[in-house]
Coordinates of C-alpha atoms in Angstrom, one line a residue:
X166 CA 100.2 115.8 93.4
X167 CA 99.0 112.4 92.4
X168 CA 95.9 111.6 94.5
X169 CA 95.2 107.9 94.9
X170 CA 91.9 106.5 96.1
X171 CA 92.8 103.4 98.0
X172 CA 95.5 102.8 100.6
X173 CA 95.7 99.1 101.7
X174 CA 94.7 97.4 98.4
X175 CA 97.2 95.6 96.3
X176 CA 97.6 98.2 93.6
X177 CA 97.4 101.2 96.0
X178 CA 100.1 99.6 98.2
X179 CA 102.4 99.2 95.2
X180 CA 101.7 102.8 94.1
X181 CA 102.9 104.0 97.5
X182 CA 106.1 102.0 97.1
X183 CA 106.9 103.2 93.6
X184 CA 105.7 106.8 93.4
X185 CA 105.3 110.1 95.2
X186 CA 101.6 109.8 95.8
X187 CA 99.0 110.8 98.4
X188 CA 96.7 107.9 99.3
X189 CA 93.2 108.1 100.7
X190 CA 91.9 105.3 103.0
X191 CA 88.3 104.8 104.1
X192 CA 88.9 107.2 107.0
X193 CA 89.4 110.2 104.7
X194 CA 87.5 109.0 101.6
X195 CA 84.6 106.5 102.0
X196 CA 83.8 105.2 98.5
X197 CA 80.3 104.5 99.6
X198 CA 79.8 108.3 99.8
X199 CA 80.3 109.6 96.2
X200 CA 80.0 113.3 97.2
X201 CA 82.7 112.9 99.9
X202 CA 85.0 111.5 97.2
X203 CA 84.3 114.5 95.0
X204 CA 84.8 116.9 97.9
X205 CA 88.3 115.5 98.7
X206 CA 89.4 116.1 95.1
X207 CA 88.0 119.7 95.1
X208 CA 89.8 120.3 98.4
X209 CA 93.2 118.9 97.6
X210 CA 93.4 120.0 94.0
X211 CA 95.7 117.2 92.7
X212 CA 97.3 117.2 89.2
X213 CA 96.0 113.7 88.6
X214 CA 93.7 111.3 90.3
X215 CA 94.1 107.5 90.3
X216 CA 91.2 105.4 91.5
X217 CA 92.7 102.1 92.7
X218 CA 89.9 101.3 95.2
X219 CA 86.8 99.2 94.5
X220 CA 84.3 96.8 95.9
X221 CA 86.0 93.6 94.9
X222 CA 84.2 90.9 96.9
X223 CA 82.8 89.2 93.7
X224 CA 80.6 86.6 95.4
X225 CA 79.3 89.0 98.1
X226 CA 78.4 91.5 95.5
X227 CA 75.6 89.2 94.4
X228 CA 73.9 90.1 97.7
X229 CA 75.2 93.7 98.0
X230 CA 74.9 95.0 94.5
X231 CA 73.5 98.3 95.6
X232 CA 76.6 98.9 97.8
X233 CA 78.9 97.7 95.0
X234 CA 77.1 100.1 92.7
X235 CA 77.8 103.1 94.9
X236 CA 81.5 102.2 95.3
X237 CA 82.2 101.0 91.8
X238 CA 80.0 103.3 89.8
X239 CA 78.6 106.3 91.6
X240 CA 81.8 107.3 93.3
X241 CA 84.0 107.0 90.2
X242 CA 81.4 109.1 88.4
X243 CA 81.6 111.7 91.2
X244 CA 85.4 111.7 91.0
X245 CA 85.2 112.2 87.3
X246 CA 82.9 115.2 87.8
X247 CA 85.3 116.7 90.3
X248 CA 88.2 116.2 87.8
X249 CA 86.3 118.0 85.1
X250 CA 85.9 121.0 87.4
X251 CA 89.7 121.1 88.0
X252 CA 90.6 120.0 84.5
X253 CA 92.8 117.2 85.7
X254 CA 92.9 113.6 84.4
X255 CA 91.4 110.5 86.1
X256 CA 93.0 107.1 85.9
X257 CA 90.6 104.3 86.8
X258 CA 91.3 100.6 87.3
X259 CA 88.6 98.3 85.8
X260 CA 88.3 94.6 85.0
X261 CA 87.9 91.8 82.4
X262 CA 84.6 91.0 84.1
X263 CA 82.9 93.6 81.9
X264 CA 83.0 90.9 79.2
X265 CA 80.9 87.7 79.1
X266 CA 83.9 85.4 79.1
X267 CA 82.9 83.6 75.9
X268 CA 85.2 82.4 73.1
X269 CA 88.9 82.0 73.1
X270 CA 90.2 85.2 71.6
X271 CA 91.8 87.9 73.8
X272 CA 89.3 90.7 74.4
X273 CA 90.0 94.0 72.7
X274 CA 88.9 97.4 74.0
X275 CA 86.3 97.7 71.3
X276 CA 84.6 94.3 71.9
X277 CA 81.0 94.2 73.1
X278 CA 80.6 94.2 76.9
X279 CA 78.2 91.9 78.7
X280 CA 79.0 91.3 82.3
X281 CA 77.7 88.1 83.8
X282 CA 77.7 89.0 87.5
X283 CA 77.0 91.9 89.9
X284 CA 80.6 92.9 90.3
X285 CA 81.1 93.1 86.5
X286 CA 77.8 95.1 86.1
X287 CA 78.9 97.7 88.7
X288 CA 82.4 98.0 87.2
X289 CA 80.9 98.6 83.8
X290 CA 78.6 101.2 85.2
X291 CA 81.7 102.9 86.6
X292 CA 83.4 103.0 83.2
X293 CA 80.2 104.4 81.6
X294 CA 79.9 107.1 84.3
X295 CA 83.5 108.2 83.8
X296 CA 83.1 108.4 80.0
X297 CA 79.8 110.3 80.3
X298 CA 81.4 112.9 82.6
X299 CA 83.6 114.3 79.9
X300 CA 86.7 114.0 82.1
X301 CA 90.0 113.3 80.6
X302 CA 90.6 109.8 81.6
X303 CA 92.2 106.4 81.2
X304 CA 90.2 103.3 82.1
X305 CA 92.7 100.5 82.6
X306 CA 91.1 97.0 82.5
X307 CA 93.2 94.3 84.1
X308 CA 92.7 90.7 85.5
X309 CA 93.9 88.1 88.0
X310 CA 95.8 90.6 90.2
X311 CA 98.4 89.2 92.6
X312 CA 101.0 90.5 95.0
X313 CA 102.7 89.7 98.4
X314 CA 99.9 91.5 100.3
X315 CA 96.2 91.5 100.4
X316 CA 93.9 88.6 99.4
X317 CA 94.7 87.0 96.1
X318 CA 95.2 83.6 94.5
X319 CA 98.9 83.3 95.2
X320 CA 98.5 84.0 98.9
X321 CA 95.6 81.5 99.0
X322 CA 97.6 78.7 97.3
X323 CA 100.5 79.3 99.7
X324 CA 98.2 79.2 102.7
X325 CA 96.5 76.0 101.5
X326 CA 99.9 74.3 100.8
X327 CA 100.7 74.6 104.5
X328 CA 98.2 71.9 105.4
X329 CA 97.4 70.2 102.0
X330 CA 99.5 68.0 99.7
X331 CA 96.9 67.8 97.0
X332 CA 94.4 70.4 95.6
X333 CA 91.7 70.5 93.0
X334 CA 91.8 73.7 91.0
X335 CA 89.7 75.0 88.1
X336 CA 91.3 74.6 84.7
X337 CA 88.7 75.9 82.2
X338 CA 89.1 79.6 83.1
X339 CA 91.9 81.2 81.0
X340 CA 93.5 84.5 81.7
X341 CA 96.7 86.5 82.4
X342 CA 97.9 86.7 86.0
X343 CA 99.0 90.3 86.6
X344 CA 101.4 91.5 89.3
X345 CA 100.1 94.5 91.2
X346 CA 103.5 96.0 91.0
X347 CA 103.4 96.1 87.2
X348 CA 99.9 97.6 87.3
X349 CA 101.2 100.4 89.6
X350 CA 104.2 101.1 87.4
X351 CA 101.9 101.3 84.4
X352 CA 99.5 103.7 86.1
X353 CA 102.4 106.0 87.1
X354 CA 103.7 106.0 83.5
X355 CA 100.2 106.8 82.2
X356 CA 99.7 109.5 84.9
X357 CA 102.8 111.3 83.6
X358 CA 101.6 110.9 80.0
X359 CA 98.2 112.3 80.8
X360 CA 99.7 115.3 82.6
X361 CA 101.8 115.8 79.5
X362 CA 98.6 116.0 77.4
X363 CA 98.0 112.4 76.2
X364 CA 94.5 111.8 75.0
X365 CA 93.6 108.8 77.1
X366 CA 90.8 106.3 76.6
X367 CA 90.2 102.7 77.5
X368 CA 93.1 100.2 77.6
X369 CA 93.8 96.6 78.6
X370 CA 96.8 95.6 80.7
X371 CA 97.4 92.0 82.0
X372 CA 100.1 89.4 82.3
X373 CA 101.3 86.9 79.7
X374 CA 101.5 84.1 78.7
X375 CA 97.9 83.2 79.2
X376 CA 97.3 80.3 81.5
X377 CA 94.6 78.7 83.6
X378 CA 94.1 78.6 87.4
X379 CA 95.4 75.0 87.7
X380 CA 98.6 75.8 85.8
X381 CA 99.0 79.0 87.7
X382 CA 98.8 77.0 90.9
X383 CA 101.4 74.5 89.7
X384 CA 103.7 77.4 88.8
X385 CA 103.3 78.9 92.3
X386 CA 104.1 75.6 94.0
X387 CA 107.1 74.9 91.6
X388 CA 108.6 78.3 92.3
X389 CA 107.9 78.1 96.0
X390 CA 109.3 74.6 96.4
X391 CA 106.0 73.2 97.7
X392 CA 105.2 69.6 97.0
X393 CA 101.5 69.9 96.2
X394 CA 99.7 67.8 93.5
X395 CA 97.2 69.9 91.5
X396 CA 94.3 68.2 89.7
X397 CA 92.5 70.4 87.2
X398 CA 88.7 70.5 87.4
X399 CA 85.9 72.2 85.4
X400 CA 84.2 75.3 86.9
X401 CA 81.0 73.2 87.2
X402 CA 82.7 71.2 90.0
X403 CA 83.5 74.4 91.9
X404 CA 80.3 76.4 92.0
X405 CA 80.3 80.0 93.3
X406 CA 77.5 82.5 93.9
X407 CA 78.9 84.7 91.1
X408 CA 79.6 83.3 87.6
X409 CA 83.2 83.6 86.6
X410 CA 84.2 84.2 83.0
X411 CA 85.9 81.3 81.2
X412 CA 87.8 83.6 78.9
X413 CA 89.6 86.4 80.7
X414 CA 92.3 86.9 78.1
X415 CA 93.0 90.6 77.4
X416 CA 94.5 92.0 74.2
X417 CA 97.1 94.6 75.3
X418 CA 98.3 95.7 71.9
X419 CA 96.6 99.1 72.0
X420 CA 98.5 100.0 75.2
X421 CA 101.8 98.9 73.6
X422 CA 101.1 100.9 70.5
X423 CA 100.0 104.1 72.2
X424 CA 102.4 104.1 75.2
X425 CA 105.0 101.5 74.6
X426 CA 103.8 99.5 77.6
X427 CA 104.0 95.7 77.0
X428 CA 102.1 93.0 78.9
X429 CA 103.5 92.0 82.3
X430 CA 105.7 89.0 82.7
X431 CA 103.7 87.2 85.3
X432 CA 106.3 84.4 85.8
X433 CA 109.0 86.9 86.7
X434 CA 106.5 88.8 88.8
X435 CA 105.6 85.6 90.7
X436 CA 109.2 85.0 91.5
X437 CA 109.5 88.5 93.0
X438 CA 106.3 88.1 95.0
X439 CA 107.4 84.8 96.4
X440 CA 110.7 86.2 97.5
X441 CA 108.9 89.0 99.3
X442 CA 106.5 86.6 101.0
X443 CA 109.4 84.4 102.0
X444 CA 111.4 87.3 103.4
X445 CA 108.4 88.6 105.4
X446 CA 107.8 85.1 106.8

């Protein structure tokens, strides 16, 4: 059994579509209760655990860092401890926010971490707790996740285009938009590899080619046939409670070398997402 923490999130939804998995929502596994998460694993005795749930309200985490710490760090650590007891692997989704966002080079797994906001700090603490547990694991860092469901940049741009014909969008933050469907497929492939004895470790997985939010918005409107003019602006003109990294590029070469998994094609993924959104509408 593949046990998935998360049920309604973007990646968890795609895992349910693509794989034979058992998902856990808040009603059966409250991530603010680390011991409850560990108890579920001990009770169900899965062959692999995937943690696709997290506290992801980046700005709100500035005010609720203690809660984000329990969900993003203490609970993954407890999950890892339970996995050690059963000798089963844990796959955990993490983020580019563990880096400081400086420079222009794509971040490698071995680069120094220095999160610049509460969300990033709690996600890094989760990574560290998993590594310290001794559990067999894969930590999969990703970025700019989007899909036809949940809250994400694509859905927001489509909503705004219903009432706006011009938008100002940040253009100095660079990264790789990543379809949730591709993250799910990657996790299922890695789950099979870990059950087969793969060593694991920390890996990066994100979309290519790298782009900025303004260009991503233009691509969304072009593919969706929406006539919206996008003006690029610096981050300084769109202040948020939590600092966003300017450089969210992730180097995915290690994942390709070890598992043959190449970066996601976000443009093709965007086309599929827009078709799904259109069909649901």
